[in-house]
Coordinates of C-alpha atoms in Angstrom, one line a residue:
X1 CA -22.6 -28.8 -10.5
X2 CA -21.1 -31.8 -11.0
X3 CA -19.5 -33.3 -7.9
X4 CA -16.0 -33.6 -8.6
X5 CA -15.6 -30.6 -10.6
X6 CA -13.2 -27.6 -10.3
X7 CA -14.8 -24.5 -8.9
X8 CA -14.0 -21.5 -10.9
X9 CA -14.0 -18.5 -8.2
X10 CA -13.5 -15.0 -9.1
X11 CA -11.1 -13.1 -6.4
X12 CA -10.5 -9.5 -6.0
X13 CA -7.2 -9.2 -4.5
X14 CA -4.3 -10.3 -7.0
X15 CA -2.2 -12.4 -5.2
X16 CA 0.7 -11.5 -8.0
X17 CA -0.1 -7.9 -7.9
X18 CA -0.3 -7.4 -4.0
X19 CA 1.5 -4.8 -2.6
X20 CA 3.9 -6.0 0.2
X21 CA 6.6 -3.6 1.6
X22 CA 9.4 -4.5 3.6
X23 CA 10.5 -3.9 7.0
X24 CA 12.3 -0.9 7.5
X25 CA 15.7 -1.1 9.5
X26 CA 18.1 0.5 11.4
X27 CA 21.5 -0.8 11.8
X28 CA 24.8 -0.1 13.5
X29 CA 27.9 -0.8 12.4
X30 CA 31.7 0.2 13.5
X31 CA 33.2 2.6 11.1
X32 CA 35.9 4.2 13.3
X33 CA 33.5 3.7 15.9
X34 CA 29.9 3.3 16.3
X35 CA 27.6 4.4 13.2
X36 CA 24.0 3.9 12.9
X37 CA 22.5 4.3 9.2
X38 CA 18.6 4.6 9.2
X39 CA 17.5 4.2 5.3
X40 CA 20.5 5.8 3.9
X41 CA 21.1 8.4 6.6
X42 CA 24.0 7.6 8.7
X43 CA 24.4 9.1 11.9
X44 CA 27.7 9.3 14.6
X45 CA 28.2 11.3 17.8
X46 CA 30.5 12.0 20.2
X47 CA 28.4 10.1 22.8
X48 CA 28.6 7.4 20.0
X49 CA 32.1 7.1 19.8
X50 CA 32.5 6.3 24.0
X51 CA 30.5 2.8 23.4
X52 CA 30.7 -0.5 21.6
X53 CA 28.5 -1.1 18.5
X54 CA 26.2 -4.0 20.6
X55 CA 25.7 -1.1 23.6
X56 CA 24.5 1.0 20.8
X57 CA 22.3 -2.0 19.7
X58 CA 21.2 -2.6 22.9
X59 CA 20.2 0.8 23.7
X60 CA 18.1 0.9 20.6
X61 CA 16.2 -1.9 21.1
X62 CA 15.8 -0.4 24.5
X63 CA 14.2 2.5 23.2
X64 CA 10.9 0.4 21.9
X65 CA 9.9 -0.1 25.7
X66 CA 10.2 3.6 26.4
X67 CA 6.9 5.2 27.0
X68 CA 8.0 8.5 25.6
X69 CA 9.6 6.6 22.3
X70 CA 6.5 4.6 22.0
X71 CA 5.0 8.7 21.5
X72 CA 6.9 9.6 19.6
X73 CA 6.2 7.0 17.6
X74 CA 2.3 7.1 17.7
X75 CA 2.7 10.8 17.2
X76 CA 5.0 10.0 13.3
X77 CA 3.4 10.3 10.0
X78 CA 3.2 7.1 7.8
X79 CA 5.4 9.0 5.0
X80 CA 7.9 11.8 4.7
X81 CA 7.0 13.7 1.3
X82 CA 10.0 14.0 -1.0
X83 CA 9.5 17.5 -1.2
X84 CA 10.9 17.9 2.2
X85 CA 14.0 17.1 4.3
X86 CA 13.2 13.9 6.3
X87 CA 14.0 15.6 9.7
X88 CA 12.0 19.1 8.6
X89 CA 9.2 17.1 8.1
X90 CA 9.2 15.1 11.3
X91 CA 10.1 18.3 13.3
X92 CA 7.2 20.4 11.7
X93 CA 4.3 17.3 12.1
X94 CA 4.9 15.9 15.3
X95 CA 3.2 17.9 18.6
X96 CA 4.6 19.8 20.8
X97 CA 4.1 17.1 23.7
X98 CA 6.5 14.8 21.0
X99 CA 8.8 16.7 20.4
X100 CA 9.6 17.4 24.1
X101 CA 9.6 13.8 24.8
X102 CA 12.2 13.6 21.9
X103 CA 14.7 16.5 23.6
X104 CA 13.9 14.2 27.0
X105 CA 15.0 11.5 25.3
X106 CA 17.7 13.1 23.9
X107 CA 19.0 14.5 27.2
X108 CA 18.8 10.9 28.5
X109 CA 20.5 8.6 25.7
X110 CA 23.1 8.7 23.6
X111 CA 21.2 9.9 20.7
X112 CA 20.8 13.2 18.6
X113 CA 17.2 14.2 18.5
X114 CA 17.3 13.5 14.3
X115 CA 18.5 10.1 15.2
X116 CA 15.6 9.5 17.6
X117 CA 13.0 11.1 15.2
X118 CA 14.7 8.9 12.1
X119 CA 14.2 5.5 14.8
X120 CA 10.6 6.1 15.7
X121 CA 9.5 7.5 12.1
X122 CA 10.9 3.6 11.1
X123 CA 9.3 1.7 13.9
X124 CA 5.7 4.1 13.2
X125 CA 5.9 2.4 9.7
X126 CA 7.0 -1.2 10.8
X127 CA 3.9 -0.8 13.6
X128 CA 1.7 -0.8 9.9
X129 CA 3.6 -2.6 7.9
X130 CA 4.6 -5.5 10.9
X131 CA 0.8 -6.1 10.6
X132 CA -1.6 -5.9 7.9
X133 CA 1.4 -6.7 5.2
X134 CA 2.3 -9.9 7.0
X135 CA -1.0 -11.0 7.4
X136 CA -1.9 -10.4 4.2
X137 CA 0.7 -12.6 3.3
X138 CA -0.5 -15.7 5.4
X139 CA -4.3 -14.7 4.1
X140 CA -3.8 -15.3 0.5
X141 CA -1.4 -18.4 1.2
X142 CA -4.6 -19.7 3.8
X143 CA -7.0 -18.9 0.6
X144 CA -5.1 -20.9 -1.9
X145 CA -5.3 -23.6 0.9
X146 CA -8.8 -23.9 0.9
X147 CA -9.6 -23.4 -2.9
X148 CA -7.1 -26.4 -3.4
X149 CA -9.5 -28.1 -0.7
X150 CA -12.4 -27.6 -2.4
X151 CA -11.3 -28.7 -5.5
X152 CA -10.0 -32.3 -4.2
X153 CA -13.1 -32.8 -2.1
X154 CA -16.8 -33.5 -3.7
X155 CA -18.7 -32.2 -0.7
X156 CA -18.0 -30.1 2.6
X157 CA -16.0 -32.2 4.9
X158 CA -14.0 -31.5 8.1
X159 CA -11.1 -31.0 6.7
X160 CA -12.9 -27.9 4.7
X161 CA -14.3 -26.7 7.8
X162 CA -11.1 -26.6 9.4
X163 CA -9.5 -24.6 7.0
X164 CA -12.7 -21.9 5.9
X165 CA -12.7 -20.9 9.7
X166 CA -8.7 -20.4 9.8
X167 CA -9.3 -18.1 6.1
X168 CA -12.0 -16.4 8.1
X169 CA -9.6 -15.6 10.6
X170 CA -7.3 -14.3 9.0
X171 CA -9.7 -12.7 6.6
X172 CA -10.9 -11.0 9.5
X173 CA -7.2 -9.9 10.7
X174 CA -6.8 -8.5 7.7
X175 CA -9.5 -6.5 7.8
X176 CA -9.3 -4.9 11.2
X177 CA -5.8 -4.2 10.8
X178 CA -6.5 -2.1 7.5
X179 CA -9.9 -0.9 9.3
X180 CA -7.0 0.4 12.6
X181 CA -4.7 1.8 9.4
X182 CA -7.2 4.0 7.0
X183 CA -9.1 5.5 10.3
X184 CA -5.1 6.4 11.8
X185 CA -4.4 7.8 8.2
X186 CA -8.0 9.7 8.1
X187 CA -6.8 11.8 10.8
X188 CA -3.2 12.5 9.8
X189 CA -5.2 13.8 6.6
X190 CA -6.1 17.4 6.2
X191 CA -9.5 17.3 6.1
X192 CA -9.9 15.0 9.6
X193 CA -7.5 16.5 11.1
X194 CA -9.1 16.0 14.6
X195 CA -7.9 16.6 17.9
X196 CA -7.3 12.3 18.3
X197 CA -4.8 10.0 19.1
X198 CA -3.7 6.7 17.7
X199 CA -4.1 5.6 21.1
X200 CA -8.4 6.4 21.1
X201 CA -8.5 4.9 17.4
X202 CA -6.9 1.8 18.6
X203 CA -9.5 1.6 21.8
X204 CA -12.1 1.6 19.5
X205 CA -13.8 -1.4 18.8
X206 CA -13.7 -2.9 15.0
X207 CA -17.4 -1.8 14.5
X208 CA -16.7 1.4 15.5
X209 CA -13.9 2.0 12.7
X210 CA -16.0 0.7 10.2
X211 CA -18.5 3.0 11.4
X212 CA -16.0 6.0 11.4
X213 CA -15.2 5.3 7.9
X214 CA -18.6 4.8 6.8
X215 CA -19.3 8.2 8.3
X216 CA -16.5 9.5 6.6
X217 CA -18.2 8.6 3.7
X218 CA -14.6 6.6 2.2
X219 CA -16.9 3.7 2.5
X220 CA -19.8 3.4 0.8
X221 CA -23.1 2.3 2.7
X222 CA -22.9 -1.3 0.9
X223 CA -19.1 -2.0 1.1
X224 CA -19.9 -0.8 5.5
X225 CA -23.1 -3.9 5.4
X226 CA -20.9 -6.1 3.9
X227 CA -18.0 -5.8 5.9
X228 CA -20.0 -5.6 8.9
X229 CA -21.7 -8.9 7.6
X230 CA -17.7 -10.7 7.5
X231 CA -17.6 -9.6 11.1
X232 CA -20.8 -11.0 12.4
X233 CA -19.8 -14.4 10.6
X234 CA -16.7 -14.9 11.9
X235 CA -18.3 -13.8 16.1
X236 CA -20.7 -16.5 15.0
X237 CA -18.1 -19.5 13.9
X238 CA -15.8 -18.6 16.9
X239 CA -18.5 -17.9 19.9
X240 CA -20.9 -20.6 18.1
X241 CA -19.5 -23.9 18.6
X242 CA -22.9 -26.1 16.6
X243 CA -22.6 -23.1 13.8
X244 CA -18.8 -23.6 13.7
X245 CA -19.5 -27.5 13.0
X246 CA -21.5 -26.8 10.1
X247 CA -20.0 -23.6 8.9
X248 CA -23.0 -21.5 9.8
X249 CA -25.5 -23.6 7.1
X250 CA -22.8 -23.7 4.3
X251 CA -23.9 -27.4 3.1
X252 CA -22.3 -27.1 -0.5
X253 CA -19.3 -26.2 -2.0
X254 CA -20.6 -23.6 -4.0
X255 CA -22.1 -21.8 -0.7
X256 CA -18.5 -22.1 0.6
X257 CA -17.1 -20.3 -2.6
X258 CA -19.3 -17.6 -2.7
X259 CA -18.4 -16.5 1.0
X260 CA -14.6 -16.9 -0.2
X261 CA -15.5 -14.6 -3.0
X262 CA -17.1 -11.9 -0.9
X263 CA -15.1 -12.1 2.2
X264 CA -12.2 -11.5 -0.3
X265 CA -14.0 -8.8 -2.0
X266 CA -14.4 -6.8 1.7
X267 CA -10.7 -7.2 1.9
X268 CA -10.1 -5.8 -0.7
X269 CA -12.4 -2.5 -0.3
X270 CA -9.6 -1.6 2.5
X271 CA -7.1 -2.6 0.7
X272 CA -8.0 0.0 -1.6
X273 CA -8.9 2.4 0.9
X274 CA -5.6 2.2 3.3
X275 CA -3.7 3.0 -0.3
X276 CA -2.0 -0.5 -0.2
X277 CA -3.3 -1.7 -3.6
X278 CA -3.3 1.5 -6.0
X279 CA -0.1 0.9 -8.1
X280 CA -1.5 -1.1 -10.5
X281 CA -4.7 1.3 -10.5
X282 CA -2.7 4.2 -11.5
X283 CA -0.7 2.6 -13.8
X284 CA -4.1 1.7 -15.9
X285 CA -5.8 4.8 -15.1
X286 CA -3.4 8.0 -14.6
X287 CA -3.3 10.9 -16.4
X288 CA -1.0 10.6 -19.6
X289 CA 1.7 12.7 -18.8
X290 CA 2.4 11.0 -15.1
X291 CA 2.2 7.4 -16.9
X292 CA 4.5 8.3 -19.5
X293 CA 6.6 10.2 -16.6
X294 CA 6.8 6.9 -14.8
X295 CA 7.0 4.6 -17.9
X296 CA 10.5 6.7 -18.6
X297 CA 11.9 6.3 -15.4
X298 CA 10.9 2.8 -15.6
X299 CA 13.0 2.1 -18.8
X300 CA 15.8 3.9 -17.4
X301 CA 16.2 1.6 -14.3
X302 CA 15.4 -1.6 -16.6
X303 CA 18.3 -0.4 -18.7
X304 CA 20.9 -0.3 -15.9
X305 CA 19.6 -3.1 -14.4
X306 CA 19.9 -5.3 -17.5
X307 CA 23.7 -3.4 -18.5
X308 CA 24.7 -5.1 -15.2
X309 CA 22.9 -8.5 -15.1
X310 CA 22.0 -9.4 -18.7
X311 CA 24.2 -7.6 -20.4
X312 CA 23.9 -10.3 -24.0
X313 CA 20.7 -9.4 -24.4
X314 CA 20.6 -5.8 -24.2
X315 CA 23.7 -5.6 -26.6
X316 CA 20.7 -7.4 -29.4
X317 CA 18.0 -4.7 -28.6
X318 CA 20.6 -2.0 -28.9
X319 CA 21.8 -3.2 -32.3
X320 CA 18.4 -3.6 -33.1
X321 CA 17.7 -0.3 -36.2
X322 CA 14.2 -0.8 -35.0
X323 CA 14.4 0.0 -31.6
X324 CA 14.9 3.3 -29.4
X325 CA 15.2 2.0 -25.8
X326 CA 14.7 5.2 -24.0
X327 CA 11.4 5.9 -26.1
X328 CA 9.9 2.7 -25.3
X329 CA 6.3 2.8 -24.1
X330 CA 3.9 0.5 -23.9
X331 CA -0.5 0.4 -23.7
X332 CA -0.9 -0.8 -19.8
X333 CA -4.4 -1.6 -20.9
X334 CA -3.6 -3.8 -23.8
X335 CA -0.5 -5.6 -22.8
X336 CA -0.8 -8.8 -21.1
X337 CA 1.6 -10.0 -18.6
X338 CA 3.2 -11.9 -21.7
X339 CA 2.8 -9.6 -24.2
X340 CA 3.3 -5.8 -24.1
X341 CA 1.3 -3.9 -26.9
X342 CA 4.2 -1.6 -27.8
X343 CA 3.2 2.3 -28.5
X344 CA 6.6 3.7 -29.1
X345 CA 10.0 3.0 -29.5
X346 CA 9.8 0.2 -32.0
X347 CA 8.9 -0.1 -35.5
X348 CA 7.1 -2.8 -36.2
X349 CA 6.3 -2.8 -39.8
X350 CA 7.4 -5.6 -41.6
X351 CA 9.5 -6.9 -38.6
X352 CA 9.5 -11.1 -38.5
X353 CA 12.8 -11.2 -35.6
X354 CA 11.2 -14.0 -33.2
X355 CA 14.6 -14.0 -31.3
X356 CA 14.5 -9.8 -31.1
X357 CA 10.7 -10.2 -30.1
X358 CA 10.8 -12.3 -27.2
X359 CA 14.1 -10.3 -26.2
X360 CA 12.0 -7.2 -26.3
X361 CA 8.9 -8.6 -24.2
X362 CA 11.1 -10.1 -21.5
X363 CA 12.8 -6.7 -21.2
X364 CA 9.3 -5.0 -21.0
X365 CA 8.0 -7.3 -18.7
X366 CA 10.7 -6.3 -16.3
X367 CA 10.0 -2.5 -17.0
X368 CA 6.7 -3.4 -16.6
X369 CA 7.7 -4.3 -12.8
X370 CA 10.2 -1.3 -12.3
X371 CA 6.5 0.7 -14.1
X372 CA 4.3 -0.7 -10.5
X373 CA 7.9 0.1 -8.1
X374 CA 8.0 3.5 -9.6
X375 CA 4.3 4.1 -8.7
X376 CA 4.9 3.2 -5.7
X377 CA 7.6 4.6 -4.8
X378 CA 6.2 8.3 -5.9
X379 CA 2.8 7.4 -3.6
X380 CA 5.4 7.1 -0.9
X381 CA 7.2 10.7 -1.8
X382 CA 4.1 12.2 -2.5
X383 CA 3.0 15.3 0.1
X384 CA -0.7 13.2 -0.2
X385 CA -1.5 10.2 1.0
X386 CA -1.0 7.3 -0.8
X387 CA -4.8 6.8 -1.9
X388 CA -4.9 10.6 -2.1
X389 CA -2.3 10.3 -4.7
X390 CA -4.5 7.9 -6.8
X391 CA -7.1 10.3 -6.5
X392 CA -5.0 13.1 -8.0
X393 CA -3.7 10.7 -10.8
X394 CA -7.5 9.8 -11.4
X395 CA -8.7 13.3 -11.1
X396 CA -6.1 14.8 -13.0
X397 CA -6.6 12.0 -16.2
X398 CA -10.3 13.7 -15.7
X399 CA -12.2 10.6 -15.0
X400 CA -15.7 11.0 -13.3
X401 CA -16.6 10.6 -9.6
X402 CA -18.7 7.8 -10.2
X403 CA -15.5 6.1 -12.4
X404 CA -12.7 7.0 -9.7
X405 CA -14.8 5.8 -6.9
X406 CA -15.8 2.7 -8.2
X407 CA -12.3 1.8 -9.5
X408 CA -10.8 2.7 -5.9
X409 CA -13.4 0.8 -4.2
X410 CA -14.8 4.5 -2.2
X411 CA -18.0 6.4 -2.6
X412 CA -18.5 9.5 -5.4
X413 CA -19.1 11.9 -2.7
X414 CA -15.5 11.3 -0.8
X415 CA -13.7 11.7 -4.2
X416 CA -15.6 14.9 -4.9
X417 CA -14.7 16.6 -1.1
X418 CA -11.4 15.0 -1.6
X419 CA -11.0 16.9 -5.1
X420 CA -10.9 20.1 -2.4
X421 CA -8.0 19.1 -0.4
X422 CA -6.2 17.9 -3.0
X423 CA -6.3 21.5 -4.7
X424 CA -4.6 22.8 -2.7
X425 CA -1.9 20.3 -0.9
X426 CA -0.4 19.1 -3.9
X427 CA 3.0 20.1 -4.4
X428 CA 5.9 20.8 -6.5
X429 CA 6.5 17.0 -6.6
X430 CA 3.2 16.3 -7.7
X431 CA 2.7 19.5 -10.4
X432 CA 5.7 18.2 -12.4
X433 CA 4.3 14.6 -12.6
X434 CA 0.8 15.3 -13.0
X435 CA 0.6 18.8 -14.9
X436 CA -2.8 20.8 -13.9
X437 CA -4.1 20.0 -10.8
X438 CA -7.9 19.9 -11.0
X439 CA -9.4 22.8 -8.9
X440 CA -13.1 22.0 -7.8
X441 CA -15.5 24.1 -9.8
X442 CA -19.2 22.5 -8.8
X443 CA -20.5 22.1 -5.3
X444 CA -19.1 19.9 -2.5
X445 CA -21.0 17.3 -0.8
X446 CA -21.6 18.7 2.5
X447 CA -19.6 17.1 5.1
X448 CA -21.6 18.2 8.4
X449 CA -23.0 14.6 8.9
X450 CA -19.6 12.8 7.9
X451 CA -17.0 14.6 10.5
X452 CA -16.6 11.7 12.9
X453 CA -17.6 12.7 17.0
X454 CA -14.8 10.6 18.1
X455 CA -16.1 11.4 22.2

């Protein structure tokens, strides 16, 4: 390699493609008196009505310091399917223990039970999202950092040094945090439904959640060495002050790379796994009638959106002979994020428009975004898990084992015991996406050696 040179490295994560959700809220707001509107619930009381909207506030930030919210909270699922009533839901998962702390609460604040339940289920996703989503945020901006380092500097200098042990930081944030979020979701799940709290996963030590999900068998044995290798280099640069200095024997820039490249690999394994990074999985890989299911909805939304904000240009597609809006689909696998290879809902023969072309691709490259926020938005309504819902999608599109585990970064033998659970927790919601839902008809991998002894 000349010195010099641009280094061409090969990432994992998408930095465009990343999924990153936003905080969730609650906020109060005087309507005749005090209202609180969680989502797009809104919520008044009696009790309400005798206070001013910033004692309501208070209160409610009060309620985060409160050992029986905080509970509560640790006791909330991650999701509330569609299928079901937000409230329902709540009421149905939580324990008994919660739910007493709740009519305790209840008893002792100004606040319905449903509003409390509402509060916490919004703070139990903000405790995820608050974490791993933000620093994956300041991960991929510290990893464009560094790559522009390497590319302005000839050799390994300081400066490098300084900024590969801040990505490895962060790199290692990131992972623990996912790590702390797939082993929590494991045991909301069906088949680890173990007698646990969020309280013992988060006293574990990283190793040990890596461990638990290698058990689990939702990480393979090489993604576990490799991830466990990411943690023994960054205990090394931070406890190591001489193997700090010389970035543990990384003399080139090309050494430097590669760890970039497989750190970020590792990172994104639990992406995958945790369900933060499956949109655009899906969207390549889902059974026919869900993509087509979502690629409809998508063109609806695109539609209004563009009647209300660009309003010229959808006038020219709709006067366009050629084209039938609502029937537009596209190939996911042979588009571009330019050009969209159009399947239906244009006709194309003989058709030399330029101006009605690029019209057309800018309005399917913003269906193509309402496509991934439609995924995602159905893996959040789903009565699965969000990576259980790829693995339905997958499954149902009647991909192999070996094909769904290696897209979805997991190991053959979890997506076949999966296959099981699946069968027979999908619901209504998912039937009228998916169509058949695949019922197991070989043996299961036995699972005595991959239930987790949590004691």
């Amino acid at each position: 390699m000349t010195d010099g040179s641009d280094l061409d490295l090969s990432f994992t994560i998408e930095a465009e493609s990343a999924s990153l959700r936003p905080i969730g809220e609650f906020r109060v707001f005087d309507i005749e008196g005090p209202v609180v509107f969680v989502g797009d619930a809104a919520y008044r009381s009696e009790d309400l009505r005798e206070l001013e909207v910033s004692d309501v506030r208070a209160a409610l930030e009060a309620l985060s310091a409160d050992e029986d919210f905080q509970t509560i909270v640790d006791s909330c699922p991650t999701n509330t399917p569609l299928v079901y009533d937000d409230i329902d839901y709540l009421t149905r998962h939580l324990p008994t223990h919660a739910l007493d702390k709740c009519d305790k609460l209840s008893r002792r604040e100004p606040f319905s039970k449903e509003l409390i339940l509402l509060v916490a289920y919004v703070e139990r996703q903000n405790s995820l999202i608050g974490h791993s989503d933000n620093v994956l945020e300041y991960y991929l901006d510290q990893r464009e950092e560094i790559v522009t380092k390497l590319n302005s500097n000839s050799e390994v200098d300081g400066e490098i040094e300084r900024s590969f042990f801040s990505y490895l930081l962060l790199a290692s944030a990131l992972i623990e945090e996912l790590a702390t979020e797939t082993v929590l979701n494991e045991f909301f799940r069906e088949e680890a439904r173990l007698n646990t709290t969020s309280e013992l996963v988060r006293s574990m030590g990283h190793a040990k959640r890596l461990e638990k999900l290698c058990d689990i068998q939702i990480l393979s044995d090489g993604d576990h060495s490799e991830l466990v290798d990411v943690k023994e280099r960054r205990n090394n640069l931070v406890h190591d002050a001489q193997k700090r200095a010389g970035l543990n024997e990384l003399e080139s820039r090309r050494e430097v790379g590669q760890v970039l490249e497989k750190t970020d690999r590792c990172a994104a394994v639990l992406l995958s796994v945790s369900g933060k990074d499956i949109e655009s999985i899906i969207a390549r890989r889902g059974t026919v009638i869900y993509v087509n299911h979502a690629q409809r909805d998508a063109i609806e939304d695109t539609i209004t959106t563009w009647d209300r904000e660009r309003e010229r240009e959808l006038r020219i597609l709709r006067r366009c002979r050629r084209a039938t809006l609502g029937d537009l689909r596209w190939d996911v696998e042979s588009s571009t994020t330019r050009q969209y290879d159009v399947t239906e809902g244009f006709d194309f023969d003989g058709f030399e428009d330029e101006g009605v072309y690029q019209v057309l691709m800018e309005f399917l490259r913003d269906a193509s975004d309402a496509f991934l926020d439609r995924i995602d938005a159905d893996a959040n309504e789903s009565n699965l898990d969000r990576f259980d819902f790829a693995l339905l999608t997958l499954l149902c599109a009647g991909h192999s084992y070996e094909d769904i585990a290696r897209w979805l970064n997991t190991d053959p033998k979890y997506v076949q015991r999966k296959e099981n659970v699946i069968a027979w927790r999908a619901s209504e919601f998912e039937k009228t996406r998916v169509g058949t839902i695949p019922r197991p008809d070989k043996p299961v991998w036995s699972v005595t050696d991959a239930t987790p002894n949590l004691r």
